[in-house]
Amino acid sequence: MKPVVYVTRKIPEVGIKLLKECCEVRYRDEVPPPSREELLEAVKDVDAIYCTLNEKMDKELIDKAEKLRVIGTMSVGFDHIDLEYATSKGIYVVHTPGVLTETVADHTWALMMAAARRVVEADNMIRKGEWTVPWAPTMLLGHDIYGKVLGVIGLGRIGYAVAKRAKGFNMKILYYDVYRREDAEKELGIEYASIERILKEADFVTVHVPLTPKTRGLIGEKELKIMKKTAVLVNTARGPVIDQKALTKALQEGWIAAAGLDVFEKEPIDPDDPLLKLKNVVVTPHIASASHDTRNKMAEMAAEGIIKVLRGEKPDNLCNPEVINVRPLEKVKMI
Ligand code: NAD
């Protein structure tokens, strides 16, 4: 009998095609995520779940899914999965690191530049018929990027790719990470600094840490008050890394100049949220990895990870390597 994989929502076709080669696929071919009730019902008798970051894979769900052997998430972040509990139950968790790095770094730069140079505000002004005088010496002044100081918090795959791009803008680059990266310091000529120094000195601050209990609220009122009044803050990591209420206040009261955000504390963000009333914030709906090529690669990679576990082969992108000691892999022949 073929193993059963439940796919929680519409994904690029390549992922489904791969899964269908060797699994029975229960494909919920819909864009919105399933309701909690639907999800809990659907996972009862499946061997694998193919999910996205919107479906919480917590203790309750894992307990419902009695046959579950593997969760594959079409994301690099896995803060929606109770990894410790999954491991204790012998459930393998695979994700999609690396393939989205450059795409997310590109988008981080798009937000940084749009926020610094007021691109969205300018676009809106024209569309609303408010461009009434020609070139004006003091109209829509923004902030330079070239030659300024960039602060990167979290120098992993994406943080590194963002820093690499900054070399082309002749920026001085400061970074903080829990691990010092001497290799990266040599390669990019970047400098290791405390978060406090980064906040004090950087003209642009961009966060690329995973969401963990330690990074939740990493940038709050205290941190925002340390930043330069002319600084731009960018977040393409996870919303709760920045205290959104404090950020709104900071943007309203001019503690910092602007922000570029792809992620929010609650997604979708409420259209009436006070943050969206501000002109000095540029927002996108969690699309940093949304290029055609990258989404195809992510869809494929999550499917490959699931298939490998079901076949009893060690997957390349395992979030919980310790799981092998709880439930060793057994080779299974699948057609
Ligand atoms: P990564 O694991 O390569 O890098 C994360 C870095 O953060 C690591 O170097 C790690 O040491 C560091 N770190 C962890 N905790 C820290 C802390 N408390 N303080 C400072 N540094 C800390 O991951 P990545 O591939 O670069 O992705 C980073 C995050 O970006 C993901 O976890 C995900 O949540 C987010 N992301 C968002 C999107 C999007 O669509 N907006 C897309 C991809 C990734």
mmCIF file of C-alpha atoms and ligand atoms in Angstrom:
data_model
loop_
_atom_site.group_PDB
_atom_site.id
_atom_site.type_symbol
_atom_site.label_atom_id
_atom_site.label_comp_id
_atom_site.label_asym_id
_atom_site.label_seq_id
_atom_site.Cartn_x
_atom_site.Cartn_y
_atom_site.Cartn_z
ATOM 1 C CA MET A 1 0.000 0.000 0.000
ATOM 2 C CA LYS A 2 1.232 3.456 -0.878
ATOM 3 C CA PRO A 3 1.843 5.877 1.998
ATOM 4 C CA VAL A 4 -0.700 8.672 2.321
ATOM 5 C CA VAL A 5 0.385 12.301 2.159
ATOM 6 C CA TYR A 6 -1.973 15.124 3.063
ATOM 7 C CA VAL A 7 -1.144 18.395 1.296
ATOM 8 C CA THR A 8 -2.772 21.229 3.217
ATOM 9 C CA ARG A 9 -3.130 23.746 0.367
ATOM 10 C CA LYS A 10 -2.461 24.656 -3.227
ATOM 11 C CA ILE A 11 1.250 24.345 -4.026
ATOM 12 C CA PRO A 12 3.188 24.548 -7.310
ATOM 13 C CA GLU A 13 2.379 21.569 -9.529
ATOM 14 C CA VAL A 14 5.947 20.150 -9.478
ATOM 15 C CA GLY A 15 5.567 19.226 -5.806
ATOM 16 C CA ILE A 16 2.314 17.343 -6.365
ATOM 17 C CA LYS A 17 3.732 15.557 -9.400
ATOM 18 C CA LEU A 18 6.680 14.258 -7.398
ATOM 19 C CA LEU A 19 4.527 13.070 -4.519
ATOM 20 C CA LYS A 20 2.121 11.291 -6.866
ATOM 21 C CA GLU A 21 4.954 9.134 -8.239
ATOM 22 C CA CYS A 22 5.059 7.108 -5.048
ATOM 23 C CA CYS A 23 2.333 8.211 -2.634
ATOM 24 C CA GLU A 24 -1.393 8.465 -2.355
ATOM 25 C CA VAL A 25 -1.872 12.210 -2.334
ATOM 26 C CA ARG A 26 -4.795 13.823 -0.550
ATOM 27 C CA TYR A 27 -4.521 17.228 -2.100
ATOM 28 C CA ARG A 28 -6.502 20.108 -0.668
ATOM 29 C CA ASP A 29 -6.152 22.173 -3.818
ATOM 30 C CA GLU A 30 -7.158 25.504 -2.256
ATOM 31 C CA VAL A 31 -5.292 28.751 -1.658
ATOM 32 C CA PRO A 32 -6.514 29.559 1.888
ATOM 33 C CA PRO A 33 -5.256 27.309 4.677
ATOM 34 C CA PRO A 34 -7.651 24.734 6.171
ATOM 35 C CA SER A 35 -9.583 25.550 9.317
ATOM 36 C CA ARG A 36 -8.208 24.008 12.475
ATOM 37 C CA GLU A 37 -11.110 21.533 12.593
ATOM 38 C CA GLU A 38 -10.578 20.472 8.989
ATOM 39 C CA LEU A 39 -6.881 20.040 9.592
ATOM 40 C CA LEU A 40 -7.316 17.941 12.736
ATOM 41 C CA GLU A 41 -9.759 15.676 10.905
ATOM 42 C CA ALA A 42 -7.621 15.359 7.782
ATOM 43 C CA VAL A 43 -4.417 14.218 9.486
ATOM 44 C CA LYS A 44 -5.944 11.294 11.411
ATOM 45 C CA ASP A 45 -4.769 8.456 9.178
ATOM 46 C CA VAL A 46 -1.938 9.948 7.121
ATOM 47 C CA ASP A 47 1.724 8.967 6.972
ATOM 48 C CA ALA A 48 2.909 12.424 5.982
ATOM 49 C CA ILE A 49 1.778 16.039 6.124
ATOM 50 C CA TYR A 50 2.923 18.557 3.533
ATOM 51 C CA CYS A 51 2.221 21.932 5.144
ATOM 52 C CA THR A 52 3.034 25.618 5.010
ATOM 53 C CA LEU A 53 3.911 28.021 7.808
ATOM 54 C CA ASN A 54 0.233 28.812 8.387
ATOM 55 C CA GLU A 55 -0.746 25.438 9.762
ATOM 56 C CA LYS A 56 0.204 24.905 13.388
ATOM 57 C CA MET A 57 1.752 21.496 13.903
ATOM 58 C CA ASP A 58 1.383 21.366 17.671
ATOM 59 C CA LYS A 59 0.960 18.680 20.309
ATOM 60 C CA GLU A 60 -2.798 18.380 19.765
ATOM 61 C CA LEU A 61 -2.381 17.843 16.036
ATOM 62 C CA ILE A 62 0.531 15.440 16.391
ATOM 63 C CA ASP A 63 -1.463 13.368 18.875
ATOM 64 C CA LYS A 64 -4.371 13.179 16.408
ATOM 65 C CA ALA A 65 -2.107 11.975 13.614
ATOM 66 C CA GLU A 66 -1.376 8.525 14.977
ATOM 67 C CA LYS A 67 0.329 7.150 11.854
ATOM 68 C CA LEU A 68 2.350 10.259 11.112
ATOM 69 C CA ARG A 69 6.001 9.702 10.208
ATOM 70 C CA VAL A 70 7.012 12.956 8.558
ATOM 71 C CA ILE A 71 6.035 16.616 8.334
ATOM 72 C CA GLY A 72 7.389 18.538 5.355
ATOM 73 C CA THR A 73 6.991 22.292 5.463
ATOM 74 C CA MET A 74 7.292 24.469 2.376
ATOM 75 C CA SER A 75 9.270 27.068 4.313
ATOM 76 C CA VAL A 76 12.689 27.487 5.879
ATOM 77 C CA GLY A 77 11.224 28.727 9.180
ATOM 78 C CA PHE A 78 9.688 26.018 11.348
ATOM 79 C CA ASP A 79 8.379 28.035 14.285
ATOM 80 C CA HIS A 80 4.873 26.701 13.515
ATOM 81 C CA ILE A 81 5.984 23.164 14.359
ATOM 82 C CA ASP A 82 6.456 21.802 17.889
ATOM 83 C CA LEU A 83 9.808 20.295 17.007
ATOM 84 C CA GLU A 84 10.543 18.882 20.426
ATOM 85 C CA TYR A 85 7.236 17.049 20.613
ATOM 86 C CA ALA A 86 7.507 15.801 17.038
ATOM 87 C CA THR A 87 10.974 14.448 17.852
ATOM 88 C CA SER A 88 9.737 12.727 20.994
ATOM 89 C CA LYS A 89 7.128 10.965 18.861
ATOM 90 C CA GLY A 90 9.672 9.923 16.242
ATOM 91 C CA ILE A 91 8.263 12.255 13.592
ATOM 92 C CA TYR A 92 10.754 13.594 11.060
ATOM 93 C CA VAL A 93 10.461 17.271 10.152
ATOM 94 C CA VAL A 94 11.903 18.514 6.860
ATOM 95 C CA HIS A 95 11.991 22.074 5.478
ATOM 96 C CA THR A 96 13.304 24.070 2.516
ATOM 97 C CA PRO A 97 16.468 25.987 3.437
ATOM 98 C CA GLY A 98 18.856 27.518 0.916
ATOM 99 C CA VAL A 99 16.684 27.535 -2.213
ATOM 100 C CA LEU A 100 14.947 30.757 -1.183
ATOM 101 C CA THR A 101 17.959 32.617 0.227
ATOM 102 C CA GLU A 102 18.751 34.872 -2.740
ATOM 103 C CA THR A 103 15.092 35.591 -3.487
ATOM 104 C CA VAL A 104 14.444 36.695 0.097
ATOM 105 C CA ALA A 105 17.627 38.780 0.075
ATOM 106 C CA ASP A 106 16.441 40.505 -3.132
ATOM 107 C CA HIS A 107 13.118 41.298 -1.524
ATOM 108 C CA THR A 108 14.789 42.606 1.622
ATOM 109 C CA TRP A 109 16.656 45.041 -0.588
ATOM 110 C CA ALA A 110 13.481 45.964 -2.443
ATOM 111 C CA LEU A 111 11.854 46.924 0.883
ATOM 112 C CA MET A 112 14.949 48.704 2.106
ATOM 113 C CA MET A 113 15.220 50.827 -1.011
ATOM 114 C CA ALA A 114 11.493 51.467 -1.295
ATOM 115 C CA ALA A 115 11.311 52.609 2.342
ATOM 116 C CA ALA A 116 14.439 54.773 2.110
ATOM 117 C CA ARG A 117 13.438 56.449 -1.156
ATOM 118 C CA ARG A 118 9.697 56.635 -0.430
ATOM 119 C CA VAL A 119 8.844 54.747 -3.606
ATOM 120 C CA VAL A 120 5.313 53.710 -2.583
ATOM 121 C CA GLU A 121 4.443 57.154 -1.257
ATOM 122 C CA ALA A 122 5.645 58.697 -4.525
ATOM 123 C CA ASP A 123 3.710 56.188 -6.625
ATOM 124 C CA ASN A 124 0.539 56.881 -4.620
ATOM 125 C CA MET A 125 1.028 60.616 -4.985
ATOM 126 C CA ILE A 126 1.053 60.392 -8.773
ATOM 127 C CA ARG A 127 -1.910 58.023 -8.981
ATOM 128 C CA LYS A 128 -3.989 60.253 -6.707
ATOM 129 C CA GLY A 129 -3.333 63.230 -8.995
ATOM 130 C CA GLU A 130 -1.289 64.946 -6.303
ATOM 131 C CA TRP A 131 1.798 65.522 -8.479
ATOM 132 C CA THR A 132 0.903 69.075 -9.269
ATOM 133 C CA VAL A 133 4.270 70.829 -9.533
ATOM 134 C CA PRO A 134 7.185 69.641 -11.704
ATOM 135 C CA TRP A 135 10.618 68.672 -10.308
ATOM 136 C CA ALA A 136 10.870 70.363 -6.943
ATOM 137 C CA PRO A 137 14.022 70.794 -4.863
ATOM 138 C CA THR A 138 12.406 69.686 -1.606
ATOM 139 C CA MET A 139 9.791 67.204 -2.730
ATOM 140 C CA LEU A 140 9.711 63.672 -1.228
ATOM 141 C CA LEU A 141 13.231 63.702 0.148
ATOM 142 C CA GLY A 142 14.472 60.320 1.304
ATOM 143 C CA HIS A 143 17.626 58.722 2.647
ATOM 144 C CA ASP A 144 20.778 57.680 0.794
ATOM 145 C CA ILE A 145 21.788 54.061 0.838
ATOM 146 C CA TYR A 146 25.138 54.177 -0.951
ATOM 147 C CA GLY A 147 28.041 54.457 1.487
ATOM 148 C CA LYS A 148 25.859 54.199 4.599
ATOM 149 C CA VAL A 149 26.012 51.721 7.492
ATOM 150 C CA LEU A 150 24.034 48.488 7.312
ATOM 151 C CA GLY A 151 23.336 46.443 10.433
ATOM 152 C CA VAL A 152 22.416 42.791 9.925
ATOM 153 C CA ILE A 153 20.933 40.942 12.891
ATOM 154 C CA GLY A 154 21.199 37.211 12.252
ATOM 155 C CA LEU A 155 23.951 36.398 9.777
ATOM 156 C CA GLY A 156 22.706 33.051 8.520
ATOM 157 C CA ARG A 157 22.012 32.220 4.891
ATOM 158 C CA ILE A 158 19.701 35.183 4.209
ATOM 159 C CA GLY A 159 21.548 37.695 6.400
ATOM 160 C CA TYR A 160 24.772 36.844 4.570
ATOM 161 C CA ALA A 161 23.129 37.227 1.145
ATOM 162 C CA VAL A 162 21.739 40.631 2.166
ATOM 163 C CA ALA A 163 25.173 41.740 3.411
ATOM 164 C CA LYS A 164 26.810 40.552 0.187
ATOM 165 C CA ARG A 165 24.545 42.789 -1.869
ATOM 166 C CA ALA A 166 25.482 45.759 0.355
ATOM 167 C CA LYS A 167 29.080 45.519 -0.869
ATOM 168 C CA GLY A 168 27.864 46.857 -4.212
ATOM 169 C CA PHE A 169 26.495 49.864 -2.374
ATOM 170 C CA ASN A 170 29.839 50.496 -0.709
ATOM 171 C CA MET A 171 28.261 50.152 2.721
ATOM 172 C CA LYS A 172 29.983 49.603 6.027
ATOM 173 C CA ILE A 173 28.432 46.417 7.379
ATOM 174 C CA LEU A 174 28.006 45.505 11.041
ATOM 175 C CA TYR A 175 26.452 42.217 12.037
ATOM 176 C CA TYR A 176 25.317 40.362 15.115
ATOM 177 C CA ASP A 177 24.623 36.674 15.418
ATOM 178 C CA VAL A 178 24.776 34.245 18.326
ATOM 179 C CA TYR A 179 27.688 32.705 16.429
ATOM 180 C CA ARG A 180 30.563 34.881 15.297
ATOM 181 C CA ARG A 181 31.314 34.256 11.598
ATOM 182 C CA GLU A 182 35.008 34.902 11.009
ATOM 183 C CA ASP A 183 34.780 33.356 7.534
ATOM 184 C CA ALA A 184 32.122 35.891 6.556
ATOM 185 C CA GLU A 185 34.122 38.726 8.138
ATOM 186 C CA LYS A 186 37.050 37.875 5.854
ATOM 187 C CA GLU A 187 34.937 37.301 2.744
ATOM 188 C CA LEU A 188 32.822 40.439 3.015
ATOM 189 C CA GLY A 189 34.941 42.709 5.215
ATOM 190 C CA ILE A 190 32.141 42.960 7.750
ATOM 191 C CA GLU A 191 32.428 43.650 11.457
ATOM 192 C CA TYR A 192 30.971 41.759 14.425
ATOM 193 C CA ALA A 193 29.138 44.098 16.801
ATOM 194 C CA SER A 194 26.693 43.983 19.691
ATOM 195 C CA ILE A 195 23.017 44.574 18.906
ATOM 196 C CA GLU A 196 23.264 47.802 20.868
ATOM 197 C CA ARG A 197 26.136 49.109 18.738
ATOM 198 C CA ILE A 198 24.303 48.137 15.559
ATOM 199 C CA LEU A 199 21.187 49.986 16.669
ATOM 200 C CA LYS A 200 23.217 53.061 17.583
ATOM 201 C CA GLU A 201 25.333 53.236 14.435
ATOM 202 C CA ALA A 202 23.411 51.695 11.571
ATOM 203 C CA ASP A 203 21.439 53.694 9.009
ATOM 204 C CA PHE A 204 19.680 50.488 7.940
ATOM 205 C CA VAL A 205 18.888 47.611 10.263
ATOM 206 C CA THR A 206 17.629 44.325 8.869
ATOM 207 C CA VAL A 207 16.646 41.255 10.912
ATOM 208 C CA HIS A 208 17.170 37.675 9.731
ATOM 209 C CA VAL A 209 16.854 35.555 12.860
ATOM 210 C CA PRO A 210 14.430 32.635 13.200
ATOM 211 C CA LEU A 211 11.453 33.119 15.511
ATOM 212 C CA THR A 212 12.310 31.420 18.804
ATOM 213 C CA PRO A 213 11.464 32.217 22.435
ATOM 214 C CA LYS A 214 14.742 34.197 22.512
ATOM 215 C CA THR A 215 14.073 36.283 19.392
ATOM 216 C CA ARG A 216 10.404 37.055 20.080
ATOM 217 C CA GLY A 217 10.294 40.809 20.738
ATOM 218 C CA LEU A 218 14.030 41.153 20.054
ATOM 219 C CA ILE A 219 13.395 44.685 18.792
ATOM 220 C CA GLY A 220 11.064 46.523 21.154
ATOM 221 C CA GLU A 221 10.573 50.035 22.482
ATOM 222 C CA LYS A 222 13.970 50.153 24.207
ATOM 223 C CA GLU A 223 15.817 49.055 21.064
ATOM 224 C CA LEU A 224 13.851 51.367 18.749
ATOM 225 C CA LYS A 225 14.710 54.315 20.984
ATOM 226 C CA ILE A 226 18.422 53.603 20.584
ATOM 227 C CA MET A 227 18.219 53.750 16.782
ATOM 228 C CA LYS A 228 19.046 56.820 14.711
ATOM 229 C CA LYS A 229 16.120 59.094 13.891
ATOM 230 C CA THR A 230 17.098 58.710 10.243
ATOM 231 C CA ALA A 231 17.289 54.909 10.354
ATOM 232 C CA VAL A 232 15.275 52.448 8.294
ATOM 233 C CA LEU A 233 14.259 49.096 9.809
ATOM 234 C CA VAL A 234 13.505 46.088 7.629
ATOM 235 C CA ASN A 235 11.906 42.788 8.626
ATOM 236 C CA THR A 236 11.585 39.836 6.275
ATOM 237 C CA ALA A 237 12.108 37.264 9.047
ATOM 238 C CA ARG A 238 9.035 36.770 11.241
ATOM 239 C CA GLY A 239 6.619 39.432 12.526
ATOM 240 C CA PRO A 240 6.894 38.745 16.271
ATOM 241 C CA VAL A 241 10.665 39.388 16.198
ATOM 242 C CA ILE A 242 9.722 43.080 16.268
ATOM 243 C CA ASP A 243 7.196 44.451 18.766
ATOM 244 C CA GLN A 244 4.678 45.830 16.253
ATOM 245 C CA LYS A 245 2.975 48.224 18.684
ATOM 246 C CA ALA A 246 6.316 49.732 19.647
ATOM 247 C CA LEU A 247 7.314 49.992 15.989
ATOM 248 C CA THR A 248 4.078 51.793 15.145
ATOM 249 C CA LYS A 249 4.791 54.292 17.926
ATOM 250 C CA ALA A 250 8.375 54.699 16.749
ATOM 251 C CA LEU A 251 7.221 55.480 13.197
ATOM 252 C CA GLN A 252 4.435 57.796 14.378
ATOM 253 C CA GLU A 253 6.678 59.748 16.720
ATOM 254 C CA GLY A 254 9.766 59.791 14.506
ATOM 255 C CA TRP A 255 12.131 57.728 16.657
ATOM 256 C CA ILE A 256 13.150 56.154 13.341
ATOM 257 C CA ALA A 257 12.540 57.328 9.776
ATOM 258 C CA ALA A 258 10.877 54.379 8.077
ATOM 259 C CA ALA A 259 10.313 50.651 7.948
ATOM 260 C CA GLY A 260 9.930 47.965 5.318
ATOM 261 C CA LEU A 261 7.950 44.927 6.435
ATOM 262 C CA ASP A 262 7.092 41.638 4.785
ATOM 263 C CA VAL A 263 5.954 39.938 7.992
ATOM 264 C CA PHE A 264 3.591 40.880 10.807
ATOM 265 C CA GLU A 265 2.566 39.749 14.272
ATOM 266 C CA LYS A 266 -0.777 38.591 12.880
ATOM 267 C CA GLU A 267 -1.104 37.604 9.220
ATOM 268 C CA PRO A 268 -2.994 38.823 7.298
ATOM 269 C CA ILE A 269 -2.614 42.113 9.168
ATOM 270 C CA ASP A 270 -5.922 43.852 9.928
ATOM 271 C CA PRO A 271 -6.460 46.538 7.224
ATOM 272 C CA ASP A 272 -7.422 48.947 10.035
ATOM 273 C CA ASP A 273 -4.175 48.401 11.913
ATOM 274 C CA PRO A 274 -2.679 51.815 12.810
ATOM 275 C CA LEU A 275 0.607 50.744 11.225
ATOM 276 C CA LEU A 276 -1.048 50.859 7.810
ATOM 277 C CA LYS A 277 -2.137 54.459 8.304
ATOM 278 C CA LEU A 278 1.496 55.543 8.233
ATOM 279 C CA LYS A 279 3.198 56.769 5.091
ATOM 280 C CA ASN A 280 6.676 55.889 6.305
ATOM 281 C CA VAL A 281 6.136 52.156 6.198
ATOM 282 C CA VAL A 282 6.297 49.972 3.109
ATOM 283 C CA VAL A 283 4.504 46.646 3.417
ATOM 284 C CA THR A 284 4.248 43.411 1.441
ATOM 285 C CA PRO A 285 2.100 40.358 2.298
ATOM 286 C CA HIS A 286 4.764 37.795 3.274
ATOM 287 C CA ILE A 287 6.024 37.363 -0.276
ATOM 288 C CA ALA A 288 9.791 37.576 0.205
ATOM 289 C CA SER A 289 10.316 34.124 -1.327
ATOM 290 C CA ALA A 290 7.572 34.513 -3.929
ATOM 291 C CA SER A 291 9.345 34.224 -7.261
ATOM 292 C CA HIS A 292 8.217 31.620 -9.807
ATOM 293 C CA ASP A 293 11.527 29.753 -9.753
ATOM 294 C CA THR A 294 11.955 29.753 -5.993
ATOM 295 C CA ARG A 295 8.434 28.624 -5.176
ATOM 296 C CA ASN A 296 8.853 25.734 -7.631
ATOM 297 C CA LYS A 297 12.125 24.763 -5.977
ATOM 298 C CA MET A 298 10.577 24.968 -2.509
ATOM 299 C CA ALA A 299 7.613 22.825 -3.569
ATOM 300 C CA GLU A 300 9.957 20.216 -4.981
ATOM 301 C CA MET A 301 12.334 20.230 -2.046
ATOM 302 C CA ALA A 302 9.617 19.709 0.579
ATOM 303 C CA ALA A 303 8.217 16.811 -1.492
ATOM 304 C CA GLU A 304 11.665 15.240 -1.885
ATOM 305 C CA GLY A 305 12.250 15.440 1.871
ATOM 306 C CA ILE A 306 8.951 13.704 2.622
ATOM 307 C CA ILE A 307 9.565 10.979 0.040
ATOM 308 C CA LYS A 308 13.048 10.268 1.388
ATOM 309 C CA VAL A 309 11.759 9.742 4.911
ATOM 310 C CA LEU A 310 8.923 7.523 3.695
ATOM 311 C CA ARG A 311 11.489 5.460 1.761
ATOM 312 C CA GLY A 312 13.651 5.151 4.834
ATOM 313 C CA GLU A 313 16.420 7.338 3.455
ATOM 314 C CA LYS A 314 18.023 10.184 5.375
ATOM 315 C CA PRO A 315 16.651 13.476 4.043
ATOM 316 C CA ASP A 316 18.981 16.392 3.334
ATOM 317 C CA ASN A 317 17.025 19.025 5.209
ATOM 318 C CA LEU A 318 16.079 17.574 8.523
ATOM 319 C CA CYS A 319 15.107 20.081 11.231
ATOM 320 C CA ASN A 320 15.360 17.473 14.008
ATOM 321 C CA PRO A 321 18.355 15.178 13.348
ATOM 322 C CA GLU A 322 18.002 13.671 16.868
ATOM 323 C CA VAL A 323 14.796 11.972 15.698
ATOM 324 C CA ILE A 324 16.913 9.232 14.140
ATOM 325 C CA ASN A 325 17.616 7.941 17.663
ATOM 326 C CA VAL A 326 13.905 7.873 18.490
ATOM 327 C CA ARG A 327 12.711 6.162 15.306
ATOM 328 C CA PRO A 328 15.558 4.844 13.129
ATOM 329 C CA LEU A 329 14.943 4.919 9.388
ATOM 330 C CA GLU A 330 14.003 1.633 7.749
ATOM 331 C CA LYS A 331 14.429 1.208 4.017
ATOM 332 C CA VAL A 332 11.071 0.689 2.292
ATOM 333 C CA LYS A 333 10.586 -0.059 -1.409
ATOM 334 C CA MET A 334 8.038 2.264 -2.964
ATOM 335 C CA ILE A 335 6.884 2.155 -6.562
HETATM 336 P P1 NAD B 1 19.528 30.563 9.026
HETATM 337 O O1 NAD B 1 19.273 29.497 10.025
HETATM 338 O O2 NAD B 1 20.517 30.311 7.939
HETATM 339 O O3 NAD B 1 19.961 31.934 9.755
HETATM 340 C C1 NAD B 1 19.460 32.356 10.964
HETATM 341 C C2 NAD B 1 20.611 32.978 11.750
HETATM 342 O O4 NAD B 1 20.080 33.572 12.924
HETATM 343 C C3 NAD B 1 21.668 31.958 12.185
HETATM 344 O O5 NAD B 1 22.950 32.389 11.793
HETATM 345 C C4 NAD B 1 21.520 31.915 13.687
HETATM 346 O O6 NAD B 1 22.749 31.657 14.369
HETATM 347 C C5 NAD B 1 20.994 33.303 13.977
HETATM 348 N N1 NAD B 1 20.311 33.419 15.261
HETATM 349 C C6 NAD B 1 19.477 32.546 15.861
HETATM 350 N N2 NAD B 1 19.050 33.034 17.033
HETATM 351 C C7 NAD B 1 19.621 34.246 17.169
HETATM 352 C C8 NAD B 1 19.575 35.240 18.179
HETATM 353 N N3 NAD B 1 18.859 35.066 19.293
HETATM 354 N N4 NAD B 1 20.297 36.364 17.990
HETATM 355 C C9 NAD B 1 21.044 36.531 16.882
HETATM 356 N N5 NAD B 1 21.142 35.614 15.908
HETATM 357 C C10 NAD B 1 20.435 34.496 16.047
HETATM 358 O O7 NAD B 1 18.107 30.906 8.413
HETATM 359 P P2 NAD B 1 17.796 31.704 7.061
HETATM 360 O O8 NAD B 1 17.614 30.724 5.960
HETATM 361 O O9 NAD B 1 18.766 32.814 6.904
HETATM 362 O O10 NAD B 1 16.347 32.271 7.422
HETATM 363 C C11 NAD B 1 16.172 33.165 8.505
HETATM 364 C C12 NAD B 1 14.706 33.341 8.843
HETATM 365 O O11 NAD B 1 14.076 34.095 7.818
HETATM 366 C C13 NAD B 1 13.899 32.032 8.874
HETATM 367 O O12 NAD B 1 13.976 31.407 10.141
HETATM 368 C C14 NAD B 1 12.500 32.467 8.538
HETATM 369 O O13 NAD B 1 11.734 32.669 9.705
HETATM 370 C C15 NAD B 1 12.696 33.793 7.807
HETATM 371 N N6 NAD B 1 12.255 33.716 6.403
HETATM 372 C C16 NAD B 1 11.226 34.502 5.985
HETATM 373 C C17 NAD B 1 10.809 34.445 4.653
HETATM 374 C C18 NAD B 1 9.700 35.296 4.145
HETATM 375 O O14 NAD B 1 8.982 34.864 3.255
HETATM 376 N N7 NAD B 1 9.533 36.513 4.622
HETATM 377 C C19 NAD B 1 11.434 33.555 3.768
HETATM 378 C C20 NAD B 1 12.467 32.786 4.228
HETATM 379 C C21 NAD B 1 12.884 32.865 5.551
#
